[in-house]
XYZ file of C-alpha atoms in Angstrom:
664
model
C 50.472 -6.079 -3.261
C 46.812 -6.724 -4.127
C 44.240 -4.069 -3.294
C 41.396 -4.605 -0.860
C 38.345 -5.850 -2.752
C 35.782 -5.767 0.052
C 34.426 -2.248 0.582
C 31.306 -0.557 1.875
C 29.818 1.639 -0.872
C 29.211 5.197 0.293
C 26.459 5.587 -2.317
C 24.308 3.107 -0.393
C 24.623 4.883 2.943
C 21.526 7.052 2.373
C 19.203 4.209 1.382
C 20.319 2.137 4.370
C 18.855 -1.065 2.902
C 18.926 -4.424 4.715
C 21.543 -5.619 2.227
C 23.838 -2.736 3.198
C 23.171 -3.375 6.886
C 23.934 -7.061 6.378
C 27.262 -6.221 4.687
C 27.956 -3.701 7.457
C 27.495 -6.440 10.074
C 30.181 -8.473 8.275
C 32.603 -5.545 8.500
C 31.724 -5.083 12.168
C 32.348 -8.763 12.829
C 35.681 -8.452 11.034
C 36.595 -5.436 13.167
C 35.650 -7.344 16.303
C 37.848 -10.252 15.293
C 40.689 -7.834 14.535
C 40.237 -6.155 17.936
C 40.468 -9.472 19.734
C 43.553 -10.456 17.783
C 45.176 -7.026 18.301
C 44.659 -7.253 22.049
C 46.252 -10.676 22.102
C 49.204 -9.539 19.988
C 49.690 -6.450 22.131
C 49.709 -8.544 25.274
C 52.496 -10.596 23.750
C 54.480 -7.461 22.919
C 53.985 -6.051 26.411
C 55.179 -9.296 27.842
C 58.385 -8.909 25.833
C 58.762 -5.357 27.125
C 58.028 -6.230 30.775
C 59.736 -9.563 31.071
C 63.380 -8.834 30.405
C 64.379 -11.734 32.604
C 62.101 -14.048 30.675
C 63.065 -12.810 27.220
C 63.451 -16.257 25.801
C 59.968 -17.322 26.871
C 58.365 -14.060 25.787
C 59.929 -14.065 22.308
C 58.936 -17.684 21.871
C 55.330 -16.802 22.700
C 55.520 -13.877 20.269
C 56.777 -16.154 17.545
C 53.883 -18.531 18.106
C 51.367 -15.705 18.137
C 52.640 -14.430 14.788
C 51.960 -17.838 13.293
C 48.355 -17.686 14.534
C 47.503 -14.935 12.061
C 47.161 -17.536 9.328
C 44.500 -19.368 11.341
C 42.362 -16.304 12.080
C 38.860 -16.660 10.656
C 38.253 -13.110 9.435
C 34.669 -12.495 8.278
C 35.673 -10.830 5.011
C 38.485 -13.148 3.976
C 41.570 -14.971 5.162
C 44.747 -12.951 5.706
C 46.804 -11.994 2.663
C 49.308 -14.645 1.644
C 52.106 -12.105 1.505
C 51.361 -10.933 5.020
C 51.117 -14.539 6.235
C 54.436 -15.466 4.655
C 56.063 -12.342 6.007
C 54.810 -13.025 9.532
C 56.032 -16.599 9.301
C 59.444 -15.301 8.277
C 59.404 -12.924 11.201
C 58.543 -15.780 13.539
C 61.680 -17.605 12.487
C 63.740 -14.461 12.921
C 62.402 -13.980 16.440
C 63.496 -17.463 17.331
C 67.029 -16.719 16.031
C 67.257 -13.411 17.903
C 65.843 -14.853 21.100
C 69.189 -15.972 22.475
C 71.032 -12.778 21.469
C 68.998 -9.959 23.072
C 68.184 -9.415 26.703
C 67.750 -5.696 27.167
C 65.385 -4.136 24.663
C 62.999 -2.244 26.909
C 63.351 1.267 25.514
C 63.612 0.262 21.864
C 60.777 -2.242 22.163
C 58.610 0.378 23.860
C 59.274 2.933 21.099
C 59.215 0.770 17.976
C 57.080 -2.245 18.782
C 54.650 -1.656 21.649
C 53.807 1.990 20.909
C 52.624 1.507 17.242
C 50.354 -1.337 18.292
C 48.946 0.648 21.221
C 48.406 3.595 18.896
C 46.596 1.356 16.411
C 44.321 0.001 19.112
C 43.649 3.319 20.848
C 43.283 5.372 17.681
C 41.896 3.185 14.917
C 39.968 0.558 16.846
C 38.614 3.038 19.373
C 37.541 5.306 16.513
C 35.620 2.410 14.993
C 33.869 1.785 18.313
C 33.018 5.480 18.742
C 31.702 5.853 15.184
C 29.624 2.715 15.647
C 27.953 4.217 18.709
C 27.354 7.549 16.919
C 25.869 5.739 13.919
C 23.603 3.695 16.184
C 22.329 6.823 17.942
C 21.759 8.599 14.595
C 19.851 5.559 13.275
C 17.633 5.483 16.365
C 16.901 9.213 16.030
C 16.043 8.738 12.352
C 13.712 5.856 13.177
C 11.999 7.962 15.838
C 11.620 10.852 13.373
C 10.151 8.529 10.727
C 7.677 7.102 13.245
C 6.651 10.646 14.160
C 6.301 11.523 10.464
C 4.280 8.388 9.732
C 1.832 9.362 12.463
C 0.972 12.700 10.887
C -2.830 12.944 10.830
C -4.579 12.997 7.507
C -7.872 14.661 8.384
C -6.559 17.196 10.911
C -3.432 18.102 9.002
C -1.432 20.943 10.515
C 0.893 22.476 7.955
C 3.142 24.034 10.593
C 3.481 20.799 12.506
C 3.977 18.872 9.253
C 6.762 21.253 8.171
C 8.493 20.859 11.539
C 8.275 17.082 11.358
C 9.577 17.088 7.775
C 12.526 19.271 8.785
C 13.182 16.972 11.722
C 13.156 13.925 9.417
C 15.515 15.666 6.982
C 17.871 16.699 9.799
C 17.931 13.197 11.290
C 18.361 11.604 7.882
C 21.273 13.902 7.036
C 22.809 13.223 10.442
C 22.479 9.483 9.918
C 23.876 9.831 6.386
C 26.946 11.701 7.616
C 27.508 9.268 10.486
C 27.101 6.300 8.142
C 29.609 7.606 5.608
C 32.187 8.382 8.311
C 31.629 4.924 9.764
C 31.890 3.271 6.331
C 35.084 5.183 5.493
C 36.666 4.144 8.808
C 35.744 0.488 8.267
C 37.119 0.568 4.721
C 40.335 2.198 5.905
C 40.650 -0.384 8.664
C 41.216 -3.039 6.012
C 44.452 -1.223 5.161
C 45.317 -0.155 8.700
C 45.185 -3.663 10.068
C 47.708 -4.835 7.469
C 50.104 -2.015 8.371
C 49.505 -2.538 12.088
C 50.539 -6.158 11.802
C 53.780 -5.370 9.978
C 55.015 -2.061 11.416
C 55.630 -3.241 15.030
C 57.590 -6.240 13.869
C 59.621 -4.066 11.542
C 60.460 -1.751 14.457
C 61.219 -4.667 16.715
C 63.687 -6.100 14.208
C 65.422 -2.756 13.719
C 65.705 -2.420 17.483
C 67.417 -5.759 17.673
C 69.941 -4.695 14.981
C 70.619 -1.274 16.495
C 71.265 -2.527 20.016
C 73.139 -5.683 19.275
C 75.297 -5.211 16.219
C 77.957 -7.308 17.743
C 77.441 -10.790 16.641
C 74.531 -9.736 14.373
C 76.419 -8.991 11.185
C 75.668 -12.377 9.771
C 72.056 -12.156 10.815
C 71.606 -8.629 9.470
C 73.083 -9.574 6.093
C 70.548 -12.332 5.799
C 67.665 -10.003 6.638
C 68.560 -6.823 4.763
C 66.763 -7.744 1.569
C 63.806 -9.159 3.511
C 63.388 -6.040 5.620
C 63.699 -3.883 2.541
C 60.879 -5.789 0.833
C 58.709 -5.461 3.955
C 59.300 -1.702 4.014
C 58.370 -1.456 0.347
C 55.238 -3.483 0.951
C 54.301 -1.183 3.838
C 54.767 1.900 1.680
C 52.711 0.320 -1.084
C 49.848 -0.336 1.320
C 50.036 3.212 2.635
C 49.936 4.656 -0.880
C 46.932 2.484 -1.795
C 45.183 3.631 1.366
C 45.835 7.278 0.566
C 44.476 6.919 -2.977
C 41.391 5.049 -1.787
C 40.857 7.515 1.063
C 40.958 10.443 -1.373
C 38.408 8.739 -3.606
C 36.153 8.164 -0.617
C 36.522 11.767 0.529
C 35.674 13.024 -2.956
C 32.656 10.727 -3.150
C 31.574 11.850 0.295
C 31.711 15.524 -0.686
C 29.725 14.824 -3.853
C 27.049 12.846 -2.038
C 26.676 15.505 0.653
C 26.291 18.308 -1.898
C 22.798 17.169 -2.942
C 19.705 19.292 -2.403
C 17.878 19.047 0.921
C 14.796 17.624 -0.815
C 16.674 14.329 -1.167
C 16.334 13.863 2.584
C 12.656 14.855 2.701
C 10.004 12.133 2.331
C 7.273 12.400 -0.294
C 9.206 14.903 -2.447
C 10.001 12.627 -5.389
C 9.353 14.419 -8.691
C 9.676 11.282 -10.830
C 6.301 10.287 -12.374
C 4.530 7.155 -11.185
C 5.507 3.999 -13.078
C 2.384 1.827 -13.296
C 4.044 -0.933 -15.345
C 6.377 -2.308 -12.670
C 6.430 -6.046 -11.970
C 8.845 -5.885 -9.032
C 9.447 -3.319 -6.306
C 11.331 -2.917 -3.037
C 11.310 -0.374 -0.241
C 10.347 0.367 3.337
C 6.675 0.093 4.353
C 4.827 0.335 7.646
C 2.820 -2.799 8.466
C -0.014 -2.939 10.972
C 0.213 -5.779 13.505
C -2.251 -6.778 16.170
C -0.925 -6.429 19.714
C -4.154 -7.407 21.458
C -7.828 -7.962 20.888
C -8.435 -4.373 19.797
C -4.972 -2.779 19.860
C -2.549 -2.552 16.946
C 1.011 -1.383 16.358
C 2.895 -0.299 13.241
C 6.350 -1.618 12.342
C 8.645 -0.215 9.633
C 10.134 -3.086 7.620
C 11.801 -3.551 4.244
C 9.467 -5.226 1.717
C 10.292 -6.495 -1.759
C 8.686 -8.710 -4.395
C 10.227 -11.896 -5.666
C 8.358 -13.677 -8.430
C 4.751 -13.924 -7.272
C 5.551 -13.482 -3.568
C 5.706 -10.507 -1.220
C 8.851 -10.764 0.911
C 9.847 -8.987 4.105
C 13.364 -8.498 5.445
C 13.939 -6.985 8.891
C 16.905 -4.679 9.267
C 20.105 -6.613 9.862
C 18.693 -9.911 8.601
C 20.775 -11.835 6.076
C 17.780 -12.817 3.925
C 14.061 -12.091 3.677
C 11.074 -14.332 4.288
C 7.813 -14.743 2.397
C 4.839 -12.799 3.735
C 2.080 -13.535 1.191
C 1.522 -15.259 -2.144
C 0.326 -12.467 -4.459
C -1.122 -14.642 -7.257
C -4.814 -13.775 -7.746
C -4.798 -11.593 -4.621
C -6.651 -8.280 -4.440
C -5.010 -4.927 -3.669
C -6.960 -1.814 -2.808
C -6.532 1.504 -1.025
C -8.090 1.708 2.431
C -8.868 4.376 4.992
C -6.877 3.355 8.068
C -7.172 5.354 11.287
C -5.376 8.684 10.854
C -2.621 7.335 8.589
C -2.161 8.295 4.956
C -1.194 6.198 1.943
C -2.563 2.909 3.322
C -3.500 -0.068 1.181
C -4.676 -3.603 1.853
C -3.641 -6.915 0.286
C -6.140 -9.775 0.540
C -5.493 -13.389 -0.417
C -7.844 -15.059 -2.954
C -9.701 -16.990 -0.237
C -10.103 -13.851 1.877
C -8.596 -15.470 4.982
C -5.338 -13.506 4.962
C -5.013 -9.748 4.643
C -2.285 -7.177 5.281
C -2.579 -3.434 5.796
C 0.526 -1.506 4.732
C 1.453 2.174 4.653
C 3.715 3.725 2.034
C 6.055 6.629 2.722
C 4.686 8.909 0.019
C 2.017 9.225 -2.646
C 4.266 8.037 -5.484
C 5.351 4.966 -3.527
C 1.740 4.337 -2.540
C 0.478 4.327 -6.142
C 3.441 2.331 -7.477
C 3.050 -0.357 -4.805
C -0.668 -0.786 -5.610
C -0.006 -0.978 -9.376
C 2.970 -3.337 -8.961
C 1.099 -5.728 -6.676
C -1.887 -5.729 -9.024
C 0.419 -6.532 -11.961
C 1.969 -9.416 -10.018
C -1.472 -10.637 -8.967
C -2.347 -11.024 -12.644
C 0.791 -13.213 -13.041
C 2.364 -10.907 -15.615
C 5.797 -11.818 -14.236
C 5.457 -15.292 -15.812
C 5.468 -13.882 -19.366
C 8.586 -13.553 -21.535
C 8.631 -9.744 -21.348
C 6.655 -8.840 -18.205
C 7.329 -5.090 -18.293
C 6.127 -4.796 -21.886
C 2.995 -6.809 -21.061
C 2.312 -4.608 -18.030
C 2.662 -1.435 -20.131
C 0.375 -2.824 -22.824
C -2.280 -3.917 -20.329
C -2.173 -0.551 -18.591
C -2.577 1.342 -21.876
C -5.406 -0.970 -22.923
C -7.137 -0.471 -19.595
C -6.840 3.310 -19.871
C -8.377 3.204 -23.351
C -11.080 0.697 -22.424
C -12.455 2.372 -19.305
C -13.531 5.968 -18.799
C -14.663 7.064 -15.329
C -18.171 8.601 -15.542
C -20.051 9.565 -12.397
C -23.529 10.231 -13.816
C -25.694 9.562 -16.854
C -25.568 13.207 -17.864
C -21.743 13.181 -17.943
C -21.749 9.942 -19.849
C -23.993 11.397 -22.574
C -21.718 14.429 -22.867
C -18.356 12.608 -22.730
C -19.148 9.564 -24.860
C -18.312 9.710 -28.588
C -21.675 8.022 -29.265
C -24.309 9.442 -26.862
C -26.688 6.556 -27.547
C -24.163 4.141 -26.062
C -24.400 6.024 -22.798
C -27.862 4.555 -22.244
C -28.280 1.037 -20.832
C -28.363 -1.396 -23.671
C -26.799 1.069 -26.087
C -24.876 -1.695 -27.889
C -26.953 -4.052 -29.995
C -25.857 -7.635 -30.511
C -26.584 -8.427 -34.157
C -24.602 -11.671 -34.271
C -26.056 -15.030 -33.263
C -25.301 -15.977 -29.661
C -22.303 -18.256 -29.236
C -21.869 -20.929 -26.563
C -20.421 -19.465 -23.361
C -17.154 -21.410 -23.682
C -16.436 -19.896 -27.111
C -17.066 -16.239 -26.239
C -14.084 -13.881 -26.067
C -14.073 -10.594 -24.086
C -14.515 -8.658 -27.370
C -17.613 -10.745 -28.134
C -19.115 -9.934 -24.727
C -18.259 -6.229 -24.357
C -17.219 -3.732 -27.009
C -13.694 -2.371 -26.229
C -13.903 1.198 -24.996
C -17.462 0.902 -23.653
C -18.062 3.658 -21.040
C -18.643 2.629 -17.439
C -20.991 4.341 -14.996
C -19.748 4.259 -11.410
C -22.733 5.837 -9.638
C -26.457 6.453 -10.037
C -27.242 10.104 -9.379
C -30.910 11.010 -8.904
C -31.664 14.473 -10.371
C -33.111 17.037 -7.988
C -36.226 17.450 -10.138
C -36.937 13.746 -9.982
C -36.516 13.791 -6.189
C -39.235 16.450 -5.995
C -41.478 14.479 -8.345
C -41.284 11.384 -6.162
C -42.235 13.359 -3.071
C -45.129 15.089 -4.813
C -48.466 13.302 -4.361
C -49.740 11.580 -7.481
C -46.629 12.374 -9.503
C -45.144 9.849 -11.940
C -41.386 9.233 -11.780
C -39.093 8.944 -14.751
C -35.880 6.997 -14.044
C -32.463 8.108 -15.344
C -32.587 5.553 -18.153
C -35.529 7.296 -19.783
C -38.000 4.555 -18.890
C -41.357 5.698 -17.506
C -42.979 3.552 -14.881
C -46.467 2.210 -15.246
C -49.249 3.667 -13.213
C -49.395 0.626 -11.009
C -45.653 0.695 -10.282
C -46.108 1.709 -6.670
C -48.815 -0.838 -6.073
C -46.464 -3.582 -7.224
C -44.259 -2.934 -4.253
C -47.057 -3.092 -1.705
C -49.197 -5.869 -3.206
C -46.383 -8.159 -4.331
C -46.223 -11.679 -2.951
C -42.461 -11.242 -2.615
C -40.655 -8.318 -1.065
C -37.063 -8.661 0.137
C -34.546 -5.867 0.839
C -30.759 -6.238 0.716
C -28.030 -3.787 1.698
C -25.813 -3.347 -1.394
C -23.272 -0.983 -2.931
C -23.502 -0.126 -6.602
C -20.133 -0.737 -8.317
C -20.915 0.148 -11.919
C -22.833 -0.621 -15.083
C -21.969 -0.858 -18.757
C -23.492 -1.879 -22.072
C -22.759 -5.430 -23.269
C -23.342 -7.478 -26.390
C -24.629 -10.747 -24.947
C -27.527 -11.024 -22.522
C -28.076 -14.717 -21.905
C -24.737 -15.917 -20.539
C -23.142 -15.566 -17.111
C -19.696 -14.983 -18.642
C -20.732 -11.478 -19.685
C -21.500 -10.682 -16.006
C -18.085 -11.963 -14.886
C -16.288 -9.963 -17.612
C -18.246 -6.804 -16.800
C -17.372 -7.187 -13.101
C -13.698 -7.577 -14.007
C -13.686 -4.440 -16.153
C -15.603 -2.393 -13.560
C -13.234 -3.359 -10.733
C -10.192 -2.789 -12.971
C -11.497 0.650 -13.940
C -12.027 1.579 -10.289
C -8.472 0.516 -9.445
C -6.938 2.400 -12.392
C -8.819 5.629 -11.683
C -8.534 5.376 -7.865
C -12.314 5.221 -7.377
C -12.646 3.266 -4.146
C -15.568 4.715 -2.179
C -19.148 3.559 -2.777
C -22.427 4.516 -1.136
C -24.720 1.967 0.451
C -28.222 1.523 -0.987
C -31.158 -0.835 -0.468
C -31.963 -3.298 -3.246
C -35.631 -4.316 -3.078
C -36.630 -7.451 -5.008
C -40.334 -8.128 -5.645
C -42.156 -10.479 -7.948
C -42.505 -7.707 -10.551
C -39.490 -5.416 -10.295
C -36.139 -4.602 -8.740
C -35.688 -1.203 -7.084
C -32.566 0.583 -5.864
C -33.595 2.824 -2.935
C -31.719 5.596 -1.141
C -31.601 4.498 2.552
C -31.794 8.087 3.856
C -34.682 9.495 1.841
C -36.328 6.207 0.801
C -36.404 7.635 -2.734
C -36.148 5.104 -5.547
C -32.993 5.817 -7.510
C -33.788 3.407 -10.336
C -36.254 0.607 -11.035
C -36.085 -2.417 -13.335
C -38.913 -4.680 -14.447
C -38.152 -8.249 -13.435
C -39.226 -9.504 -16.860
C -36.382 -7.468 -18.421
C -33.716 -9.249 -16.324
C -32.342 -11.933 -18.679
C -29.456 -13.304 -16.591
C -28.064 -12.975 -13.048
C -25.125 -14.526 -11.203
C -22.817 -14.175 -8.210
C -19.060 -13.936 -8.711
C -17.314 -17.296 -8.860
C -14.515 -16.376 -6.408
C -15.960 -13.486 -4.386
C -19.503 -14.419 -3.412
C -20.221 -10.891 -2.135
C -20.243 -9.634 -5.739
C -23.321 -10.176 -7.918
C -24.753 -8.716 -11.055
C -27.585 -9.057 -13.541
C -28.214 -8.360 -17.224
C -31.024 -5.973 -18.118
C -32.622 -6.119 -21.556
C -33.836 -2.904 -23.084
C -34.474 -1.426 -26.522
C -32.393 0.861 -28.671
C -34.281 3.313 -30.940
C -31.196 4.927 -32.387
C -31.199 2.987 -35.681
C -34.008 4.336 -37.777
C -36.753 3.653 -35.266
C -36.173 -0.087 -35.200
C -36.788 -1.759 -31.866
C -33.600 -3.747 -31.389
C -32.798 -5.658 -28.162
C -29.862 -4.323 -26.160
C -28.310 -5.396 -22.870
C -26.583 -3.781 -19.885
C -24.867 -5.349 -16.887
C -25.288 -3.877 -13.383
C -22.720 -4.957 -10.761
C -23.238 -4.766 -6.982
C -21.409 -5.654 -3.770
C -23.567 -7.004 -0.939
C -23.057 -7.296 2.797
C -24.255 -10.911 2.660
C -23.803 -13.655 0.108
C -24.597 -12.670 -3.463
C -26.236 -16.056 -4.031
C -29.110 -14.983 -1.740
C -29.927 -12.047 -3.993
C -29.739 -14.280 -7.080
C -32.010 -16.829 -5.397
C -34.515 -14.074 -4.575
C -34.521 -12.812 -8.177
C -35.062 -16.371 -9.435
C -37.967 -16.853 -7.018
C -39.474 -13.556 -8.145
C -39.390 -14.764 -11.751
C -41.047 -18.046 -10.733
C -43.798 -16.149 -8.903
C -44.273 -13.851 -11.890
C -44.723 -16.855 -14.191
C -46.937 -18.650 -11.677
C -49.335 -15.690 -11.493
C -50.548 -16.563 -14.992
C -51.642 -19.987 -13.765
C -53.614 -19.963 -10.491
C -52.962 -23.651 -9.889
C -49.219 -23.244 -10.324
C -49.262 -20.230 -7.962
C -51.158 -22.251 -5.350
C -48.640 -25.079 -5.611
C -45.772 -22.603 -5.226
C -47.369 -21.017 -2.140
C -47.854 -24.444 -0.586
C -44.225 -25.390 -1.227
C -42.784 -22.337 0.585
C -43.687 -20.769 3.977
C -45.475 -17.430 4.074
C -45.276 -14.467 6.446
C -48.250 -13.200 8.438
C -49.115 -10.678 5.720
C -49.189 -13.357 2.992
C -45.751 -12.774 1.486
C -43.200 -15.473 0.816
C -40.910 -16.098 3.784
C -37.623 -16.212 1.927
C -34.771 -15.282 4.262
C -34.266 -13.839 7.709
C -35.237 -10.213 7.544
C -32.383 -7.894 6.624
C -34.537 -4.783 6.175
C -34.519 -3.626 9.755
C -30.846 -4.266 10.275
C -29.971 -2.642 6.991
C -32.058 0.456 7.666
C -30.689 0.835 11.197
C -27.145 0.347 9.964
C -27.655 3.122 7.420
C -28.612 5.599 10.123
C -28.586 9.287 9.413
C -25.145 9.120 7.805
C -24.330 7.554 4.492
C -22.617 4.179 4.783
C -19.394 3.793 2.823
C -17.136 0.887 1.958
C -14.124 0.175 -0.187
C -14.797 -1.351 -3.610
């Protein structure tokens, strides 16, 4: 007798994945089909018991019903061939015995009707009861997880958090126990249904022999060997069930003996794997329910190739949510929820906000989605490529929050200054430059511009001269440039980072520097930036603190050798600043640094303003050229170039008394 091959794995009861739920629905459908068939078969048996005067008709109906087992469309598989053949043999026997037996009420009630009633009332009712218990436990677990997901981040209450965690663990254990009992019952049903089909007919046949031996000797001789084989088959099924039931009980005890931390969320001690190229698990997704209202749904997400897939619980298969190629993934602050991150499509039109269950899941999801976005999964060995890129990124970028820390932490302090790397090779065409030709591997990155307290006092002291953090001293007429300039435009920006580069006259070096700065921020989880005002005049570029109006740093416009907006994200822009490096024996060698910014408006506007400032600066040397330039463009009432709609007022008001922040 072949063993049952379709089983629910108890090891998957705790995870409760959509695949397990989908397989569970197949078992439930099979149990429903079996229940319907059992009820029909029992009705036929009861008809035999109750219709003594219509024995011939009742046994004929029973014979036909036994033949229907072969046609039953069970969800797991068709009926066993041995059982089908046996039932067909029984059907023929019923037809032969139909004319010989008229009074079988007591024997039929004891040996045929009772086992089937017991099977229906005990086994099938148990399945129905366990299904209801499992459903209630699942709903309680979902409610506990929703309550846990809503734990506040800023106003965290340790006592309340501990209670919620214990509630989640209790509900998860309760669901786990209910699931394993339900799974065991469904697995056992695959054996029980085979016995339930054979045992009543075996009892019915024995009843016929016991009550009507007269005239049945010939019939009984024909059926002795057949009945013996059926009894052996029944015993074999029972023994297989007992062995399998013991294995399931042992597995159940082992799975329930785990530590309570297994049931608690965010208690995983395994280190974060940042080299994954595929991942699956439950996430909360934020959906809009109205113009300003939102709701969170807990769904099962997984990656497949370059796509993010979502599979609701109970669904047979998942559907695509977003194409991850070239998308951006970043952590976000979202209401009072923790571990939130956002996925944005390359064109910026589609974005998703998701919430992970714990910190490890949160970091692994961000790293995995970033790896997929870079199309690592298309390589021959994607995991090895992801590990190599992560190690390279860790070696290439070092988070530094001020110039003082950079000078202390850098192996070469001179490289901590802007333009610390000197390009001694002839400039190559932009198409031929490699990343190593543009930026030296391992170049430190500065993520913020911190104005020293002493310099803040100097700027607020009348007649004092300011020295910027790069060691460059402004000219005496630096302040007058701002007020007397023909061009003065202010933009609201956020400083992303700066780093020394080799080339200063190509836009590719700006794009590569932006890529490394953003990659470094993602690797080191540096997401917050402070808003500043970028003032562009015809002589210089100033970065001003919006609260104190103190100039953080100033650049001479003549030292800006190249500027460009990002090719795909027009909010990003940067420029190359040329300086001098006196570290090599007093020689004045040109050096370059790239400064990257994120603007509230289009980055092309800032680049256009810088270009106009350079044109004005050149035109000042030729009065006729300056006059032609002033005629070609409109002027404001105070004689300045009317370049764009004023952003100064809006930017200053938006800054307010509190510092504006955004996600890089």
